XYZ file of C-alpha atoms in Angstrom:
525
model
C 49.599 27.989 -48.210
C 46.416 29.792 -47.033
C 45.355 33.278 -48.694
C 44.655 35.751 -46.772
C 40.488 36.152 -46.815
C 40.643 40.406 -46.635
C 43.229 40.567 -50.128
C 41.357 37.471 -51.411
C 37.936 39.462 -50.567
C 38.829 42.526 -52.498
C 40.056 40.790 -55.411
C 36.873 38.837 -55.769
C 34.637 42.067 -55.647
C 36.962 43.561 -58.604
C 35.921 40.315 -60.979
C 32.298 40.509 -60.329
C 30.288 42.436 -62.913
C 26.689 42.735 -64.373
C 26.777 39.060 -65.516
C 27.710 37.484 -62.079
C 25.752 40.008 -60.383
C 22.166 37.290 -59.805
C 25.186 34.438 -58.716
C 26.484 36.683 -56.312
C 24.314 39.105 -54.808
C 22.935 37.749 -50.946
C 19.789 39.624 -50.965
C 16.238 37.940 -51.382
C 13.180 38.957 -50.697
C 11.368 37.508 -47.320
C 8.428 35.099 -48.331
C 5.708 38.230 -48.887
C 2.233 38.061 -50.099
C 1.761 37.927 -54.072
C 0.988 41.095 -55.720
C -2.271 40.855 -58.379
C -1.583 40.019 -61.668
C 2.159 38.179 -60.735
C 1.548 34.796 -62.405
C 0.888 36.328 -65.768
C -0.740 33.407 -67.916
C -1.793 29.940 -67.130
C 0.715 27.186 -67.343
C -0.307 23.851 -67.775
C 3.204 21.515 -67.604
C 4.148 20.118 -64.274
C 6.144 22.070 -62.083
C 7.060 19.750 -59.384
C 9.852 17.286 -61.459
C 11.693 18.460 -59.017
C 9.971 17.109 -55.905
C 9.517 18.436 -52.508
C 11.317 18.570 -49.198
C 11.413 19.777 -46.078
C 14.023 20.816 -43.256
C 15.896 22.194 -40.174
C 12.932 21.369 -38.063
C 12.714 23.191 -35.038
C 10.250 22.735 -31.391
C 7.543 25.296 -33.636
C 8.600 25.320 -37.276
C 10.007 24.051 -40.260
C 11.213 24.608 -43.691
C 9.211 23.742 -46.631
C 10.657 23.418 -50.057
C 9.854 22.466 -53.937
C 11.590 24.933 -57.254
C 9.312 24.626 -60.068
C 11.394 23.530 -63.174
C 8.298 22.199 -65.251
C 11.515 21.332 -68.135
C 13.721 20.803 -65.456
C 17.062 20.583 -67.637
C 16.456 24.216 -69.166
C 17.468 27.259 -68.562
C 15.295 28.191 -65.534
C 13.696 25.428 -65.536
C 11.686 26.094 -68.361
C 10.317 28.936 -66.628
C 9.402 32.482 -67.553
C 11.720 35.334 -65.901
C 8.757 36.774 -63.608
C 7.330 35.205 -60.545
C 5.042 32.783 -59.862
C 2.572 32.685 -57.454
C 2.826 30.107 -54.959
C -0.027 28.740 -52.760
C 1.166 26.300 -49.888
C -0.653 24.728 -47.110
C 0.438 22.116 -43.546
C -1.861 19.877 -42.169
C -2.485 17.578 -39.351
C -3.454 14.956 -41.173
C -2.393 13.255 -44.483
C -6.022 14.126 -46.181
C -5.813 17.598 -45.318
C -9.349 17.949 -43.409
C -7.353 19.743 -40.287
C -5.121 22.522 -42.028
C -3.375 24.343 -39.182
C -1.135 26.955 -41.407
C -0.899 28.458 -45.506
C -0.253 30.969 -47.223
C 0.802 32.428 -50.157
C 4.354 33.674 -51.373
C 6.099 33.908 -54.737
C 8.724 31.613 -56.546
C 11.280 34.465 -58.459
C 13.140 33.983 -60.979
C 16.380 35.664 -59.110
C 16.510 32.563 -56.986
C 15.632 29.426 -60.355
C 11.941 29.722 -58.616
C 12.674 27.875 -55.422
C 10.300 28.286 -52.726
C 11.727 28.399 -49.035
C 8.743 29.141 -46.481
C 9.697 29.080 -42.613
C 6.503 27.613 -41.126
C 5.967 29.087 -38.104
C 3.870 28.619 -35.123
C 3.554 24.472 -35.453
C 3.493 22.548 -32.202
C 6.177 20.395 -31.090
C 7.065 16.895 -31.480
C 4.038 16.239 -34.250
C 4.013 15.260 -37.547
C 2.717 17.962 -40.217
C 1.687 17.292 -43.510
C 2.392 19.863 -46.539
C 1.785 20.807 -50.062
C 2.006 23.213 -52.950
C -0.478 24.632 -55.311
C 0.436 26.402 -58.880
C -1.946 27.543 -61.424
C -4.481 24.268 -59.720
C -1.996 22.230 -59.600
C -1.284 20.489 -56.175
C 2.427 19.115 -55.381
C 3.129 15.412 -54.338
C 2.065 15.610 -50.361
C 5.257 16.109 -47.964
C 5.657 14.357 -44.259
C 7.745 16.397 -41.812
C 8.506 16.199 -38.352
C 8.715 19.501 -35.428
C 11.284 19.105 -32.694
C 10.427 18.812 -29.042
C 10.364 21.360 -26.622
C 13.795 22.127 -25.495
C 13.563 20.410 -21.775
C 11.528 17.788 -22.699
C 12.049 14.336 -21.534
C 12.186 12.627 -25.235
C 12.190 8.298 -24.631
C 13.042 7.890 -28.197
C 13.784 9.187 -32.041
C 15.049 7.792 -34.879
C 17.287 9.582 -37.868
C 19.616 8.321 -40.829
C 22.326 9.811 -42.170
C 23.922 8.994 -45.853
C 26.126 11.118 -47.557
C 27.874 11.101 -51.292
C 25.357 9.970 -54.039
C 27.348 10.179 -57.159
C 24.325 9.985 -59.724
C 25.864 8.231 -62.667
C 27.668 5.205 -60.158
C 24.415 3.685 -60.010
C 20.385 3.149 -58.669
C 19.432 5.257 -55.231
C 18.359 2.152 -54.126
C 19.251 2.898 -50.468
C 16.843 6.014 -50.544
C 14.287 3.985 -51.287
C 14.611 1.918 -48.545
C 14.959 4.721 -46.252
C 11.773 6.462 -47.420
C 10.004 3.055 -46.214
C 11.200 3.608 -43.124
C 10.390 5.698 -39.848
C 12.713 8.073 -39.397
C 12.461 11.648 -37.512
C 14.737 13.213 -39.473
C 17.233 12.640 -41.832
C 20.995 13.969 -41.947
C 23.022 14.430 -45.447
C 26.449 15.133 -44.642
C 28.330 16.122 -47.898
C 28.639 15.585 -51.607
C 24.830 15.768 -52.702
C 25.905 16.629 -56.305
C 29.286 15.524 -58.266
C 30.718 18.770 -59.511
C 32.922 16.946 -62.047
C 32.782 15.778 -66.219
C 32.674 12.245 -66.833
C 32.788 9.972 -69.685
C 30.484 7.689 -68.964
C 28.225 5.721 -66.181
C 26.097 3.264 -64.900
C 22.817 4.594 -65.637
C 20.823 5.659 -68.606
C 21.389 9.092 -70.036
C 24.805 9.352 -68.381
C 26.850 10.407 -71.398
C 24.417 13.646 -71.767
C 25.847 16.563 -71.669
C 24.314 18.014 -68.077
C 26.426 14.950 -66.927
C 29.449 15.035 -68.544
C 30.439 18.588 -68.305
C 32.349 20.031 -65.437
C 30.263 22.446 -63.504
C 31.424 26.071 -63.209
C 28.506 27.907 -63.991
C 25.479 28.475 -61.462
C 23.409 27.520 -65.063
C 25.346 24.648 -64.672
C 25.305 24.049 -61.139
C 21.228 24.376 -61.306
C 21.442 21.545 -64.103
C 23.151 18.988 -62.058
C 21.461 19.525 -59.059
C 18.102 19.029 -61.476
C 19.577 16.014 -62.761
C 19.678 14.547 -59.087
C 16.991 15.369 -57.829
C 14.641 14.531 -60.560
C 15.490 10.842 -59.284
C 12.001 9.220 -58.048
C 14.233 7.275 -54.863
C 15.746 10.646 -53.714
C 12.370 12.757 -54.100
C 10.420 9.910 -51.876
C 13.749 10.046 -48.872
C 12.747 14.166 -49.197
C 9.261 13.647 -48.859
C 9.539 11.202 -45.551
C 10.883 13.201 -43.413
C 12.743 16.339 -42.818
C 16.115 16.893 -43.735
C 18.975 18.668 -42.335
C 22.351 19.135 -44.737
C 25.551 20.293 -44.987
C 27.831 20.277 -47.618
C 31.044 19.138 -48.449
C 33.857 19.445 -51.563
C 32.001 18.446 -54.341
C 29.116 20.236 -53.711
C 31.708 23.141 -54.715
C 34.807 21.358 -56.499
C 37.243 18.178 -55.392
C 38.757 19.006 -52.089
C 38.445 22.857 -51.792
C 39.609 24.527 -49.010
C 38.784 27.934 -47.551
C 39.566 30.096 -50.774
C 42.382 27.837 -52.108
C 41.863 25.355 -54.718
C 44.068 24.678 -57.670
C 41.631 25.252 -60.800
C 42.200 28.670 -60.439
C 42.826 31.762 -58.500
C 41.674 32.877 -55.601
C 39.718 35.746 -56.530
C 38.158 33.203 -59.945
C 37.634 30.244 -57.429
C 35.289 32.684 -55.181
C 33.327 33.453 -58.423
C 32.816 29.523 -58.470
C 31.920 28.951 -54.990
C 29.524 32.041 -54.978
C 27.700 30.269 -57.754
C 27.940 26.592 -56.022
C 26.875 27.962 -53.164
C 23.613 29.812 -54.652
C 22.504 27.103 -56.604
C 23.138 24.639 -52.934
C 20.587 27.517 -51.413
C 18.289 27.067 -54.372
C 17.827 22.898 -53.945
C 17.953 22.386 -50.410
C 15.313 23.044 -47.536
C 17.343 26.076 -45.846
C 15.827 29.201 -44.025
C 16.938 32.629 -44.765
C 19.640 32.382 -42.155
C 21.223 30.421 -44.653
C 21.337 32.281 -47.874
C 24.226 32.724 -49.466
C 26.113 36.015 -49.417
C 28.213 35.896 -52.710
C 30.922 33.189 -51.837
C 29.991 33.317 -48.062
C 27.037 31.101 -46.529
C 26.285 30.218 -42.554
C 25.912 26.738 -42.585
C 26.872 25.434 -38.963
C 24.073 25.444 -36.548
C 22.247 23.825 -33.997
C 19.351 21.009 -33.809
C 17.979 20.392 -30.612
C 15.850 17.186 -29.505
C 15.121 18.081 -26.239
C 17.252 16.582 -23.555
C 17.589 13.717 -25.721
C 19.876 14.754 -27.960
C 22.209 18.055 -29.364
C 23.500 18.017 -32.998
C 26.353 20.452 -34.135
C 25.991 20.804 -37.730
C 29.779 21.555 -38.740
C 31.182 23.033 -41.921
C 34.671 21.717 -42.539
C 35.390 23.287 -45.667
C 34.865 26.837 -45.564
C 36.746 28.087 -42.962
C 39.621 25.332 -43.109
C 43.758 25.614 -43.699
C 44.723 24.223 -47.223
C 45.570 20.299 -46.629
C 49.247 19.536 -45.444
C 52.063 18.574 -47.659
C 50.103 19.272 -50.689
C 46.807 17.082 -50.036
C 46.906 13.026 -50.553
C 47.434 10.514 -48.590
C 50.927 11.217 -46.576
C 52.895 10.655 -43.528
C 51.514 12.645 -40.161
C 54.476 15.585 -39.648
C 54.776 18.973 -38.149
C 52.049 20.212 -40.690
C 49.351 17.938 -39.750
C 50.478 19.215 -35.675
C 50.837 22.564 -36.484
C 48.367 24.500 -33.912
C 48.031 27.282 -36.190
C 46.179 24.925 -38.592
C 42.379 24.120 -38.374
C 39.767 22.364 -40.260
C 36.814 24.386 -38.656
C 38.219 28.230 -38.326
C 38.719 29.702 -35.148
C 35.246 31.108 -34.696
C 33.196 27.684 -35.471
C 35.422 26.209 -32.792
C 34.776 28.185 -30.121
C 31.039 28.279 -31.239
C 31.388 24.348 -30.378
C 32.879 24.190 -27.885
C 30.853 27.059 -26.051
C 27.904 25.103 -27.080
C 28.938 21.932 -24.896
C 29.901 23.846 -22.319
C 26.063 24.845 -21.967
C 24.722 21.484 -23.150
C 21.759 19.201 -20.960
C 21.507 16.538 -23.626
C 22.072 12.990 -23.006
C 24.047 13.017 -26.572
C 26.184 15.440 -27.885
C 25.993 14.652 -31.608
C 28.877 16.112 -34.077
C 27.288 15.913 -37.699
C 30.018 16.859 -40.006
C 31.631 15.488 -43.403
C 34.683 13.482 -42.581
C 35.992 11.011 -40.481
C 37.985 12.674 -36.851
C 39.337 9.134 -36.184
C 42.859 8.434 -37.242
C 42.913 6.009 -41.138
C 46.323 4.800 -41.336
C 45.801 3.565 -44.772
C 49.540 1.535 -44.947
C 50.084 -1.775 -44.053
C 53.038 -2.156 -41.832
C 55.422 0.144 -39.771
C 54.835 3.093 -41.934
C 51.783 5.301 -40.964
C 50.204 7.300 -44.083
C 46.871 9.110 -43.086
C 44.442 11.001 -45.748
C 45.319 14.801 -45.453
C 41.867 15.578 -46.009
C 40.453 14.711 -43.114
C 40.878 15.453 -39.570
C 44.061 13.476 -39.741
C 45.141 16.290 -41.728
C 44.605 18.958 -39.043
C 45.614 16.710 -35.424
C 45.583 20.370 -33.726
C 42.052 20.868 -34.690
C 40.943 16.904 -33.607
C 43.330 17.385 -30.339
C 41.613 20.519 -29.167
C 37.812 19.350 -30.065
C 38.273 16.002 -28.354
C 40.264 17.391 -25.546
C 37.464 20.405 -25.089
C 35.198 17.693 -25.107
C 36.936 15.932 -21.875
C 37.729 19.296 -20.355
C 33.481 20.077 -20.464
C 32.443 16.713 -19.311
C 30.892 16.199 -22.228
C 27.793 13.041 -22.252
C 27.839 10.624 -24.964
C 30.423 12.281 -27.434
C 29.054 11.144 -31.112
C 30.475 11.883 -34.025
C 28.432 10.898 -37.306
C 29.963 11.496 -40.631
C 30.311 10.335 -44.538
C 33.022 11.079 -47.123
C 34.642 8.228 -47.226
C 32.673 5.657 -49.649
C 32.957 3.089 -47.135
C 31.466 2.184 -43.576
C 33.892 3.211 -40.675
C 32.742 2.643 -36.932
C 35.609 3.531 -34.644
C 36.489 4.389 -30.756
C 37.394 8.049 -30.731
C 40.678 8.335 -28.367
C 42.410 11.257 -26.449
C 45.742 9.999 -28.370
C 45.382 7.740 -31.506
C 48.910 6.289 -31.021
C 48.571 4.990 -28.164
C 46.223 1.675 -27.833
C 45.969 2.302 -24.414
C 44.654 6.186 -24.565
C 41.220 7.133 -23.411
C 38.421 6.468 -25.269
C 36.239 9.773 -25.623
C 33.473 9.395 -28.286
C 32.165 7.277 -30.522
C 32.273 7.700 -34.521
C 30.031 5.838 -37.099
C 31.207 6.858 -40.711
C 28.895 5.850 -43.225
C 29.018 4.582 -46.820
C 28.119 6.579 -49.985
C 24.697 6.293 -51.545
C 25.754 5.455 -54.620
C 29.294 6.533 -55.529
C 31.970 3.555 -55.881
C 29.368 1.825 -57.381
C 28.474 -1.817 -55.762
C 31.942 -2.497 -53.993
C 32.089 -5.440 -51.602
C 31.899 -6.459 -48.019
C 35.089 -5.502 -47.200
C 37.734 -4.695 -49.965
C 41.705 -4.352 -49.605
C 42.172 -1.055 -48.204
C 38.840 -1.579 -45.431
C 41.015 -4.896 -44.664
C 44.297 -2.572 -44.224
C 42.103 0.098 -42.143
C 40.887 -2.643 -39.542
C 44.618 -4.222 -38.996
C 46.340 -0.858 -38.409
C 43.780 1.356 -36.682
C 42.899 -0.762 -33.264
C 40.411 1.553 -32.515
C 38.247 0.922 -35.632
C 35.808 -1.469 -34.789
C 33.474 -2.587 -37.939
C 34.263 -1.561 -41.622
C 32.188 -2.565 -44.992
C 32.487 -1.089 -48.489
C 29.115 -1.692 -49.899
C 26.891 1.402 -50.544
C 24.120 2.285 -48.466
C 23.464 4.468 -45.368
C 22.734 4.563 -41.076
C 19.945 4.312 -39.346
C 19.907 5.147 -35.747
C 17.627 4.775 -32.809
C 19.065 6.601 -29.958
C 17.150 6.102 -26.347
C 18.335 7.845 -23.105
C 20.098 4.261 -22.445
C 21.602 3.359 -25.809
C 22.107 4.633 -29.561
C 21.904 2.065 -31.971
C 23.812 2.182 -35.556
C 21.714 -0.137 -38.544
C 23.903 -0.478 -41.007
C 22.029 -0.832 -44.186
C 23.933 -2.001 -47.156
C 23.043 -2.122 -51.213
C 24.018 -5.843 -53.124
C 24.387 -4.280 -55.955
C 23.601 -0.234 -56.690
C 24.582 -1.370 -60.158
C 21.169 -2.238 -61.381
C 18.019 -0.903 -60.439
C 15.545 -2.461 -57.100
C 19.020 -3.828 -55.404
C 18.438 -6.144 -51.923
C 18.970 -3.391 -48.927
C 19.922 -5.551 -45.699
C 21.248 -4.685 -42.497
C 25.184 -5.365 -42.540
C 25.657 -4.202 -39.000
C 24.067 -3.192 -35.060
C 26.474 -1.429 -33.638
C 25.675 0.178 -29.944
C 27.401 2.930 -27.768
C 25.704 2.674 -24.027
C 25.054 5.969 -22.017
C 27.819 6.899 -19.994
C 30.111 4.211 -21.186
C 32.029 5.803 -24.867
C 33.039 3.071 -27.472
C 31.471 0.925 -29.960
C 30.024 -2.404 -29.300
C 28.508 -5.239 -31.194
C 24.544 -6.188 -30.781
């Protein structure tokens, strides 16, 4: 049963106090110029084991990112409580002879010493170079990517997509291949952490503590997120390109929803999310726009490649009905129909649908965390679907898809992760019905890393392609998408992992998979 948000709202304000105060509070200061004498003594260690990234590009700016965390599995990173000053600079060129923008702002303790500057005032369409400096010390050098002018006429881009990296399931062999790779941006749809304790794992160091613990804490929260993306594969993916993310459940806990999740109260499970969602802020390359407010954050949004192509960024957790008939996997009923029932709120709804009512581009791109198409998961007569998904909420998938036919919607896409295996499917008006329109086009992709090395195509994928006519490829190997999309056609690469099991695995490309313009459905290269 949902809670009601203003009862649930007031409760959570009574538990916060002095302690949860820096989790919780929404307010940080604009990027500002240093003030003399901030950066107190000289400190020699290396700040950057955390990387750098970039994000949310837009036709005249972008998001640069790095935290310094010179002992990156300490409290603060091993840093001081005072800020740091932080020198940054974007280029033209790799070597930095033809600096176009810098500047100076401060890394604060309040927020674990992340820096977030919102270049402004690039040109569009380029490729920008970027870097920090701290106490002499330069960063690793960042590649990022500016949108095109709204209108423009765009011939071609490329992006991947990957989602769910559990760290201890193995080697993020897959981001190393996509860092070799030209891509114009990249997408991460959900699960960038593992909120969870574990016993033990594939990789070295995996029965440490910062591993095995559940996370609850934003201390803890900062730690795991450290612990990820200290990993050399990741860092190089982050410093390709620029990013754009969402989140999903375990970024938070295992299949939250709204302000319900069984681990504890209402009013106790905002205190978690509040300090989930900070530390999220914290590691990913976010504007402003984006910061949380206590156990609140704005991440759907807009990314516009000219006429080419129009991605909704969705947020399917925050705003969603607890799952039907007590989550799992279950029969479809008057639950999952129930109109009343949504997995994006009311307000993120008609936000997307509004938005393809005024939509020019040639695709109409849906990046989001779980599948929309139906999974009947049993073989035979009986029909169980996953309740977590948009099977869980038909009213929701009935009234996006059908919005999408009522507004003449071009090239309906949806790309999406979650489920640990590769799902391309035909998206249809009515998903029991063979016969029924097909609307869109869905390519799911695998995890990074979590499932470990799997197979080409295991029990349950063989169970998903026999009952769900509409699914056309499946694999359940780890890896992620890459995409070239053209006004004529949008091609899917499959890239799988042999084995994420051991380090320097064999990436390959399991699949091509191609929607046309104008023609919806999934077809084979």
């Amino acid at each position: 049963m949902n809670v009601r948000v203003g009862s649930t709202r007031r409760s959570f304000l009574t538990v916060t106090g002095a302690a949860a105060a820096m989790a919780l509070t929404g307010s940080l200061p604009e990027v500002e110029p240093a003030k003399a004498g901030a950066t107190g003594p000289v400190d020699r260690r290396d700040p950057y084991t955390l990387g750098i990234a970039s994000g949310d590009p837009l036709p005249d700016a972008v998001v640069i990112w790095t935290r310094l965390a010179p002992e990156p599995l300490a409290p603060f990173g091993g840093m001081d409580r005072r800020p740091v000053e932080v020198q940054w600079q974007v280029a033209e060129d790799e070597q930095f002879r033809r600096i176009v923008s810098q500047g100076t702002t401060l890394a604060r303790p309040e927020s674990s010493h992340s820096v977030h500057v919102d270049v402004r005032g690039l040109r569009p369409w380029r490729h920008y170079w970027y870097r920090f400096r701290v106490n002499g010390k330069l960063s690793p050098v960042g590649r990022t990517r500016t949108a095109p002018p709204p209108n423009a006429v765009v011939p071609e881009m490329s992006l991947a997509f990957a989602s769910c990296q559990a760290w201890w399931e193995g080697w993020y062999t897959a981001y190393a291949d996509m860092a070799k790779r030209d891509h114009d941006v990249v997408f991460f749809l959900g699960d960038y952490i593992y909120e969870f304790g574990i016993d033990r794992g594939i990789r070295p160091h995996s029965n440490e503590p910062y591993i095995t613990q559940q996370t609850v804490t934003l201390d803890e929260y900062r730690v795991r997120y450290a612990s990820y993306k200290m990993d050399p594969d990741l860092q190089a993916a982050h410093a390709a390109a620029p990013w754009v993310v969402t989140l999903d459940d375990h970024e938070v806990v295992d299949n939250w929803a709204d302000e319900a999740h069984p681990s504890a109260p209402p009013a106790q499970f905002l205190v978690r999310r509040a300090n989930a969602f900070r530390a999220y802020w914290e590691h990913m390359p976010l504007r402003f726009a984006q910061l949380p407010n206590g156990p609140d954050m704005q991440l759907y949004r807009r990314i516009r490649y000219g006429r080419l192509a129009e991605f909704s960024v969705l947020d399917t957790r925050q705003y969603r009905s607890d799952q039907a008939y007590g989550d799992g996997t279950k029969a479809p009923g008057p639950e999952t129909k129930d109109p009343a029932r949504t997995i994006t709120g009311d307000a993120q709804e008609k936000w997307l649908l509004d938005g393809w009512s005024a939509s020019q581009s040639r695709w109409n791109v849906l990046a989001h965390q779980t599948a929309i198409a139906r999974l009947d998961t049993k073989d035979g007569p009986e029909v169980l679907v996953p309740m977590d998904t948009w099977d869980g909420y038909e009213a929701s998938r009935d009234r996006v898809l059908g919005g999408a036919v009522q507004r003449n919607v071009r090239n309906l896409v949806s790309i999406a992760g979650d489920l640990h295996r590769s799902v391309a499917s035909d998206l249809k008006l009515d998903f029991t019905n063979p016969d029924s329109p097909t609307v869109g086009s869905e390519f799911v992709g695998t995890s990074i890393s979590s499932g470990i090395d799997g197979m080409d195509l295991d029990p349950g994928g063989l169970t998903l392609l026999k009952e769900n006519p509409h699914i056309k490829f499946g694999n359940f190997q780890r890896g992620y998408v890459s995409c070239n999309i053209t006004p004529q056609r949008w091609i899917s690469d499959y890239r799988v992992v042999d084995k994420v099991s051991v380090p320097n695995g064999t990436v390959s490309t399991r699949a091509k998979l191609l929607v046309e313009d104008g023609r919806p459905g999934i077809q084979s290269v």
